[in-house]
C-alpha cells in the first residue's frame, strides 16, 4: 500500500478536473489528480464529444465568457493549428470544433506545466469519510500494480458521475430526481462520406423515419446533431438510451444497446443516404456518452430561472451561457431554451460545495444545479470554469481563507472570468 498526503486531491481528469488541479496548484496547494483512463479530456477524448461548448455566449455577437485554464487550452490548441476562433451552429451556438488527438496532447502539455502529481490509469475505488462531521479523510485508489491511500485537506469531485461524493456517502440526486432525465448518447465517427451530403435535421428525420417504418427496430433518435468534422468525416450524435443507474450490469446493457444501434444507423446510411453508400464507422468511442447521472446537493443550487434570466449573483465564481439543451426523449432531437438577450449568468460558489460537507467540492457535471440549469452548465467550456473555481476554493478552504471574496480575488488573479 502506497500512502501520500496532499492539500487537494482532484478525482477525474476531464475538462473540469484538469482545470481544478491547475487552479489548486496556481493557488499554491500541493495537488494530486487521479484519472482512470490513459488520457485527460473526459468525454471529449473517451466518448467522441467533438466540440467545446460554453466558452462563448449564444448568437452572432458571441462574447467569450470562459478564460483562465480554458483559455490556456484554447491557446495550446491554436499552437497546434487546431483552434482559430469559434464557429456558429445553425441555431447560433458558438462552438469550438475539436480534434480528439490534438485535445489529448494539448491537455497533457497544459497540465504538465504545473506542479501537479498526475496519475493516469488510476481508479478511485473507495472514500473514507466521517459523515457526522462531513469530512472526507482519504480515497483509496488502484492501478494494475499497486493500491494507494491518499489523504488530503480538501477533495474535488470531477468524476462527471459524482463517484467520489457517492462513495463518501453524500446526498445525491439521480437524473431529474423522478426516475427520468436526459438521455445518454453514443457518438459515431464516420468517414468516406461524400462532400455533397447535407445533414439538415429535416432531411435526416425523413430518412430515419422511413427506415423505422421499413423495420429498423433498434434506431432511436429520428433526428439529431450530425455535422461534418472535415472533408470526408462526419460526427453523428444519434444512438440514445436512458441510463437508470451506474452498475456494471446496466452500463453493459446500455453499451451493447447503443453499439447495436450504431450498426443499424450505419446500415441505414448505406441504404438510404445518397453519398454515404460506402461510409465506414471508424469510432464509437471508448464509452457511451453519459449526460445526466448523479448530481451533488450543494450549499446552493443553481436554478433554471437564474440561468435563463442571466442572473449575476455577487458570489459568482464562474460564468455560463450555453442554452439549456434538453435531451428528454431518446427518439427526438434536443430542444434548446436560450438565455435572455444572449447574455451570460453567474454560478455561485455555494453550488460547488456539497451541503453539510466541510471539504468536498464539485466541478463540471457534478455541481448542484436543478435539471434545467444542469442542461446548460454540463458543457465542457463551463466545466473548465467551475473546475478552476472548485480547485481554487478547495486550496483556500482552510479557515478564513475560504471566504468567497478571497476565492474570487484568486480566480481573477489567475485570469478567470467570474
Ligand atoms: C452525447 C453527448 C454529447 C455532448 N456534446 C457536447 C458538446 O458538443 N460540447 C460540450 O462542451 N459538451 C458536450 N457534452 C457534455 C460534456 O461532454 C460533459 O458534460 C462533460 O464531459 C463533463 O465534463 P466533466 O469534466 O464534468 O466530466 P467528464 O468529461 O465525464 O470527465 C470525468 C472524468 O472522471 C474520470 N473518473 C470518473 N470516475 C473515476 C474514478 N472512480 N477514478 C478515476 N477517474 C474517474 C472519468 O474517466 C473521466 O475522465 C455532451 C455529452 C454527451 C453525453
PDB file of N, CA and C and ligand atoms in Angstrom, residues 11-17 34-37 41-44 49 51-53 122-124 158-160 163 185 187 237 289-291 363-366 378-381, ligand 1:
ATOM      1  N   UNK A  11     -10.402  14.155  -8.250  1.00  0.00           N
ATOM      2  CA  UNK A  11     -10.685  12.866  -8.885  1.00  0.00           C
ATOM      3  C   UNK A  11     -11.401  13.136 -10.199  1.00  0.00           C
ATOM      4  N   UNK A  12     -10.794  12.679 -11.298  1.00  0.00           N
ATOM      5  CA  UNK A  12     -11.365  12.880 -12.640  1.00  0.00           C
ATOM      6  C   UNK A  12     -10.524  13.847 -13.441  1.00  0.00           C
ATOM      7  N   UNK A  13     -10.147  13.417 -14.656  1.00  0.00           N
ATOM      8  CA  UNK A  13      -9.264  14.251 -15.487  1.00  0.00           C
ATOM      9  C   UNK A  13      -9.936  14.776 -16.737  1.00  0.00           C
ATOM     10  N   UNK A  14     -11.238  15.055 -16.655  1.00  0.00           N
ATOM     11  CA  UNK A  14     -11.932  15.707 -17.768  1.00  0.00           C
ATOM     12  C   UNK A  14     -11.643  17.203 -17.748  1.00  0.00           C
ATOM     13  N   UNK A  15     -12.435  17.963 -18.522  1.00  0.00           N
ATOM     14  CA  UNK A  15     -12.251  19.419 -18.581  1.00  0.00           C
ATOM     15  C   UNK A  15     -12.240  20.000 -17.168  1.00  0.00           C
ATOM     16  N   UNK A  16     -13.217  19.599 -16.355  1.00  0.00           N
ATOM     17  CA  UNK A  16     -13.349  20.214 -15.029  1.00  0.00           C
ATOM     18  C   UNK A  16     -12.217  19.789 -14.096  1.00  0.00           C
ATOM     19  N   UNK A  17     -11.805  18.522 -14.186  1.00  0.00           N
ATOM     20  CA  UNK A  17     -10.766  18.030 -13.278  1.00  0.00           C
ATOM     21  C   UNK A  17      -9.409  18.641 -13.563  1.00  0.00           C
ATOM     22  N   UNK A  34      -6.285  12.281 -10.178  1.00  0.00           N
ATOM     23  CA  UNK A  34      -6.418  10.839 -10.461  1.00  0.00           C
ATOM     24  C   UNK A  34      -7.376  10.655 -11.624  1.00  0.00           C
ATOM     25  N   UNK A  35      -6.970   9.893 -12.624  1.00  0.00           N
ATOM     26  CA  UNK A  35      -7.832   9.630 -13.781  1.00  0.00           C
ATOM     27  C   UNK A  35      -7.744   8.148 -14.139  1.00  0.00           C
ATOM     28  N   UNK A  36      -8.912   7.542 -14.355  1.00  0.00           N
ATOM     29  CA  UNK A  36      -8.922   6.076 -14.576  1.00  0.00           C
ATOM     30  C   UNK A  36      -8.529   5.670 -15.991  1.00  0.00           C
ATOM     31  N   UNK A  37      -8.689   6.586 -16.960  1.00  0.00           N
ATOM     32  CA  UNK A  37      -8.304   6.244 -18.330  1.00  0.00           C
ATOM     33  C   UNK A  37      -6.853   6.672 -18.591  1.00  0.00           C
ATOM     34  N   UNK A  41      -9.111  14.676 -20.562  1.00  0.00           N
ATOM     35  CA  UNK A  41     -10.134  15.132 -21.525  1.00  0.00           C
ATOM     36  C   UNK A  41     -11.530  14.652 -21.225  1.00  0.00           C
ATOM     37  N   UNK A  42     -11.660  13.566 -20.438  1.00  0.00           N
ATOM     38  CA  UNK A  42     -13.003  13.071 -20.114  1.00  0.00           C
ATOM     39  C   UNK A  42     -13.743  12.684 -21.391  1.00  0.00           C
ATOM     40  N   UNK A  43     -14.990  13.102 -21.479  1.00  0.00           N
ATOM     41  CA  UNK A  43     -15.838  12.630 -22.590  1.00  0.00           C
ATOM     42  C   UNK A  43     -15.358  13.156 -23.948  1.00  0.00           C
ATOM     43  N   UNK A  44     -14.554  14.242 -23.950  1.00  0.00           N
ATOM     44  CA  UNK A  44     -14.035  14.754 -25.231  1.00  0.00           C
ATOM     45  C   UNK A  44     -13.090  13.739 -25.857  1.00  0.00           C
ATOM     46  N   UNK A  49     -16.927  13.241 -27.904  1.00  0.00           N
ATOM     47  CA  UNK A  49     -17.577  14.566 -27.873  1.00  0.00           C
ATOM     48  C   UNK A  49     -16.630  15.547 -28.570  1.00  0.00           C
ATOM     49  N   UNK A  51     -16.722  18.815 -29.709  1.00  0.00           N
ATOM     50  CA  UNK A  51     -16.633  20.282 -29.680  1.00  0.00           C
ATOM     51  C   UNK A  51     -16.706  20.783 -28.241  1.00  0.00           C
ATOM     52  N   UNK A  52     -15.985  21.870 -27.984  1.00  0.00           N
ATOM     53  CA  UNK A  52     -16.137  22.547 -26.694  1.00  0.00           C
ATOM     54  C   UNK A  52     -17.267  23.552 -26.838  1.00  0.00           C
ATOM     55  N   UNK A  53     -18.313  23.379 -26.040  1.00  0.00           N
ATOM     56  CA  UNK A  53     -19.417  24.336 -25.986  1.00  0.00           C
ATOM     57  C   UNK A  53     -19.286  25.115 -24.681  1.00  0.00           C
ATOM     58  N   UNK A 122      -5.351   5.188 -13.022  1.00  0.00           N
ATOM     59  CA  UNK A 122      -5.506   5.021 -11.573  1.00  0.00           C
ATOM     60  C   UNK A 122      -6.974   5.282 -11.237  1.00  0.00           C
ATOM     61  N   UNK A 123      -7.580   4.344 -10.562  1.00  0.00           N
ATOM     62  CA  UNK A 123      -9.017   4.441 -10.309  1.00  0.00           C
ATOM     63  C   UNK A 123      -9.309   4.568  -8.819  1.00  0.00           C
ATOM     64  N   UNK A 124     -10.109   5.551  -8.470  1.00  0.00           N
ATOM     65  CA  UNK A 124     -10.556   5.659  -7.079  1.00  0.00           C
ATOM     66  C   UNK A 124     -11.649   4.621  -6.856  1.00  0.00           C
ATOM     67  N   UNK A 158     -14.582  15.607  -9.635  1.00  0.00           N
ATOM     68  CA  UNK A 158     -14.691  15.996 -11.048  1.00  0.00           C
ATOM     69  C   UNK A 158     -14.893  14.739 -11.877  1.00  0.00           C
ATOM     70  N   UNK A 159     -15.642  13.788 -11.325  1.00  0.00           N
ATOM     71  CA  UNK A 159     -15.787  12.482 -11.979  1.00  0.00           C
ATOM     72  C   UNK A 159     -16.943  12.454 -12.970  1.00  0.00           C
ATOM     73  N   UNK A 160     -17.640  13.549 -13.159  1.00  0.00           N
ATOM     74  CA  UNK A 160     -18.799  13.562 -14.053  1.00  0.00           C
ATOM     75  C   UNK A 160     -20.008  12.904 -13.415  1.00  0.00           C
ATOM     76  N   UNK A 163     -18.842  10.218  -8.505  1.00  0.00           N
ATOM     77  CA  UNK A 163     -18.412   8.949  -7.900  1.00  0.00           C
ATOM     78  C   UNK A 163     -17.765   9.138  -6.534  1.00  0.00           C
ATOM     79  N   UNK A 185     -26.027   9.299 -25.010  1.00  0.00           N
ATOM     80  CA  UNK A 185     -25.932   9.070 -26.464  1.00  0.00           C
ATOM     81  C   UNK A 185     -24.538   8.593 -26.834  1.00  0.00           C
ATOM     82  N   UNK A 187     -21.668   8.560 -29.570  1.00  0.00           N
ATOM     83  CA  UNK A 187     -21.292   9.442 -30.681  1.00  0.00           C
ATOM     84  C   UNK A 187     -20.503   8.646 -31.713  1.00  0.00           C
ATOM     85  N   UNK A 237     -24.544  12.216 -33.674  1.00  0.00           N
ATOM     86  CA  UNK A 237     -24.919  12.052 -32.258  1.00  0.00           C
ATOM     87  C   UNK A 237     -26.334  11.491 -32.233  1.00  0.00           C
ATOM     88  N   UNK A 289     -21.534   8.086 -24.268  1.00  0.00           N
ATOM     89  CA  UNK A 289     -21.513   9.412 -23.644  1.00  0.00           C
ATOM     90  C   UNK A 289     -22.624   9.541 -22.609  1.00  0.00           C
ATOM     91  N   UNK A 290     -22.228   9.738 -21.350  1.00  0.00           N
ATOM     92  CA  UNK A 290     -23.227   9.843 -20.265  1.00  0.00           C
ATOM     93  C   UNK A 290     -23.583  11.309 -20.040  1.00  0.00           C
ATOM     94  N   UNK A 291     -24.872  11.622 -20.088  1.00  0.00           N
ATOM     95  CA  UNK A 291     -25.248  13.036 -19.885  1.00  0.00           C
ATOM     96  C   UNK A 291     -25.643  13.327 -18.446  1.00  0.00           C
ATOM     97  N   UNK A 363     -17.222  19.874  -9.373  1.00  0.00           N
ATOM     98  CA  UNK A 363     -16.831  20.592 -10.578  1.00  0.00           C
ATOM     99  C   UNK A 363     -17.479  19.924 -11.784  1.00  0.00           C
ATOM    100  N   UNK A 364     -17.750  20.699 -12.814  1.00  0.00           N
ATOM    101  CA  UNK A 364     -18.264  20.153 -14.071  1.00  0.00           C
ATOM    102  C   UNK A 364     -19.676  19.638 -13.918  1.00  0.00           C
ATOM    103  N   UNK A 365     -19.886  18.415 -14.401  1.00  0.00           N
ATOM    104  CA  UNK A 365     -21.235  17.840 -14.466  1.00  0.00           C
ATOM    105  C   UNK A 365     -21.823  17.568 -13.075  1.00  0.00           C
ATOM    106  N   UNK A 366     -20.977  17.526 -12.054  1.00  0.00           N
ATOM    107  CA  UNK A 366     -21.488  17.128 -10.728  1.00  0.00           C
ATOM    108  C   UNK A 366     -22.070  18.293  -9.922  1.00  0.00           C
ATOM    109  N   UNK A 378     -23.687  21.763 -17.960  1.00  0.00           N
ATOM    110  CA  UNK A 378     -22.980  20.485 -18.156  1.00  0.00           C
ATOM    111  C   UNK A 378     -21.925  20.519 -19.257  1.00  0.00           C
ATOM    112  N   UNK A 379     -21.930  21.546 -20.112  1.00  0.00           N
ATOM    113  CA  UNK A 379     -20.978  21.544 -21.241  1.00  0.00           C
ATOM    114  C   UNK A 379     -19.544  21.844 -20.759  1.00  0.00           C
ATOM    115  N   UNK A 380     -18.569  21.495 -21.624  1.00  0.00           N
ATOM    116  CA  UNK A 380     -17.185  21.473 -21.150  1.00  0.00           C
ATOM    117  C   UNK A 380     -16.558  22.855 -20.966  1.00  0.00           C
ATOM    118  N   UNK A 381     -16.975  23.847 -21.767  1.00  0.00           N
ATOM    119  CA  UNK A 381     -16.452  25.205 -21.543  1.00  0.00           C
ATOM    120  C   UNK A 381     -16.752  25.628 -20.116  1.00  0.00           C
TER     121      UNK A 381
HETATM  122  C1  LIG B   1     -23.563  12.617 -26.306  1.00  0.00           C
HETATM  123  C2  LIG B   1     -23.023  13.839 -25.637  1.00  0.00           C
HETATM  124  C3  LIG B   1     -22.733  14.951 -26.401  1.00  0.00           C
HETATM  125  C4  LIG B   1     -22.208  16.082 -25.794  1.00  0.00           C
HETATM  126  N1  LIG B   1     -21.858  17.153 -26.567  1.00  0.00           N
HETATM  127  C5  LIG B   1     -21.151  18.157 -26.008  1.00  0.00           C
HETATM  128  C6  LIG B   1     -20.542  19.140 -26.818  1.00  0.00           C
HETATM  129  O1  LIG B   1     -20.653  19.112 -28.040  1.00  0.00           O
HETATM  130  N2  LIG B   1     -19.789  20.106 -26.200  1.00  0.00           N
HETATM  131  C7  LIG B   1     -19.631  20.152 -24.841  1.00  0.00           C
HETATM  132  O2  LIG B   1     -18.929  21.044 -24.355  1.00  0.00           O
HETATM  133  N3  LIG B   1     -20.210  19.241 -24.063  1.00  0.00           N
HETATM  134  C8  LIG B   1     -20.941  18.231 -24.606  1.00  0.00           C
HETATM  135  N4  LIG B   1     -21.466  17.252 -23.812  1.00  0.00           N
HETATM  136  C9  LIG B   1     -21.353  17.364 -22.350  1.00  0.00           C
HETATM  137  C10 LIG B   1     -19.961  17.071 -21.850  1.00  0.00           C
HETATM  138  O3  LIG B   1     -19.300  16.116 -22.635  1.00  0.00           O
HETATM  139  C11 LIG B   1     -19.916  16.577 -20.405  1.00  0.00           C
HETATM  140  O4  LIG B   1     -20.927  17.104 -19.629  1.00  0.00           O
HETATM  141  C12 LIG B   1     -18.544  16.916 -19.866  1.00  0.00           C
HETATM  142  O5  LIG B   1     -17.631  15.994 -20.443  1.00  0.00           O
HETATM  143  C13 LIG B   1     -18.456  16.998 -18.415  1.00  0.00           C
HETATM  144  O6  LIG B   1     -17.097  17.278 -18.060  1.00  0.00           O
HETATM  145  P1  LIG B   1     -16.570  16.762 -16.672  1.00  0.00           P
HETATM  146  O7  LIG B   1     -15.156  17.173 -16.545  1.00  0.00           O
HETATM  147  O8  LIG B   1     -17.525  17.174 -15.616  1.00  0.00           O
HETATM  148  O9  LIG B   1     -16.713  15.170 -16.752  1.00  0.00           O
HETATM  149  P2  LIG B   1     -16.169  14.083 -17.756  1.00  0.00           P
HETATM  150  O10 LIG B   1     -15.821  14.639 -19.071  1.00  0.00           O
HETATM  151  O11 LIG B   1     -17.175  12.975 -17.716  1.00  0.00           O
HETATM  152  O12 LIG B   1     -14.827  13.602 -17.040  1.00  0.00           O
HETATM  153  C14 LIG B   1     -14.856  12.873 -15.835  1.00  0.00           C
HETATM  154  C15 LIG B   1     -13.563  12.085 -15.710  1.00  0.00           C
HETATM  155  O13 LIG B   1     -13.526  11.441 -14.443  1.00  0.00           O
HETATM  156  C16 LIG B   1     -12.971  10.160 -14.598  1.00  0.00           C
HETATM  157  N5  LIG B   1     -13.414   9.302 -13.485  1.00  0.00           N
HETATM  158  C17 LIG B   1     -14.689   9.004 -13.155  1.00  0.00           C
HETATM  159  N6  LIG B   1     -14.706   8.184 -12.082  1.00  0.00           N
HETATM  160  C18 LIG B   1     -13.412   7.972 -11.743  1.00  0.00           C
HETATM  161  C19 LIG B   1     -12.792   7.182 -10.728  1.00  0.00           C
HETATM  162  N7  LIG B   1     -13.511   6.455  -9.855  1.00  0.00           N
HETATM  163  N8  LIG B   1     -11.450   7.183 -10.648  1.00  0.00           N
HETATM  164  C20 LIG B   1     -10.686   7.902 -11.554  1.00  0.00           C
HETATM  165  N9  LIG B   1     -11.239   8.653 -12.536  1.00  0.00           N
HETATM  166  C21 LIG B   1     -12.581   8.690 -12.626  1.00  0.00           C
HETATM  167  C22 LIG B   1     -13.500   9.698 -15.949  1.00  0.00           C
HETATM  168  O14 LIG B   1     -12.739   8.662 -16.505  1.00  0.00           O
HETATM  169  C23 LIG B   1     -13.463  10.990 -16.765  1.00  0.00           C
HETATM  170  O15 LIG B   1     -12.262  11.124 -17.475  1.00  0.00           O
HETATM  171  C24 LIG B   1     -22.005  16.115 -24.390  1.00  0.00           C
HETATM  172  C25 LIG B   1     -22.308  14.976 -23.621  1.00  0.00           C
HETATM  173  C26 LIG B   1     -22.791  13.850 -24.239  1.00  0.00           C
HETATM  174  C27 LIG B   1     -23.063  12.651 -23.409  1.00  0.00           C
END
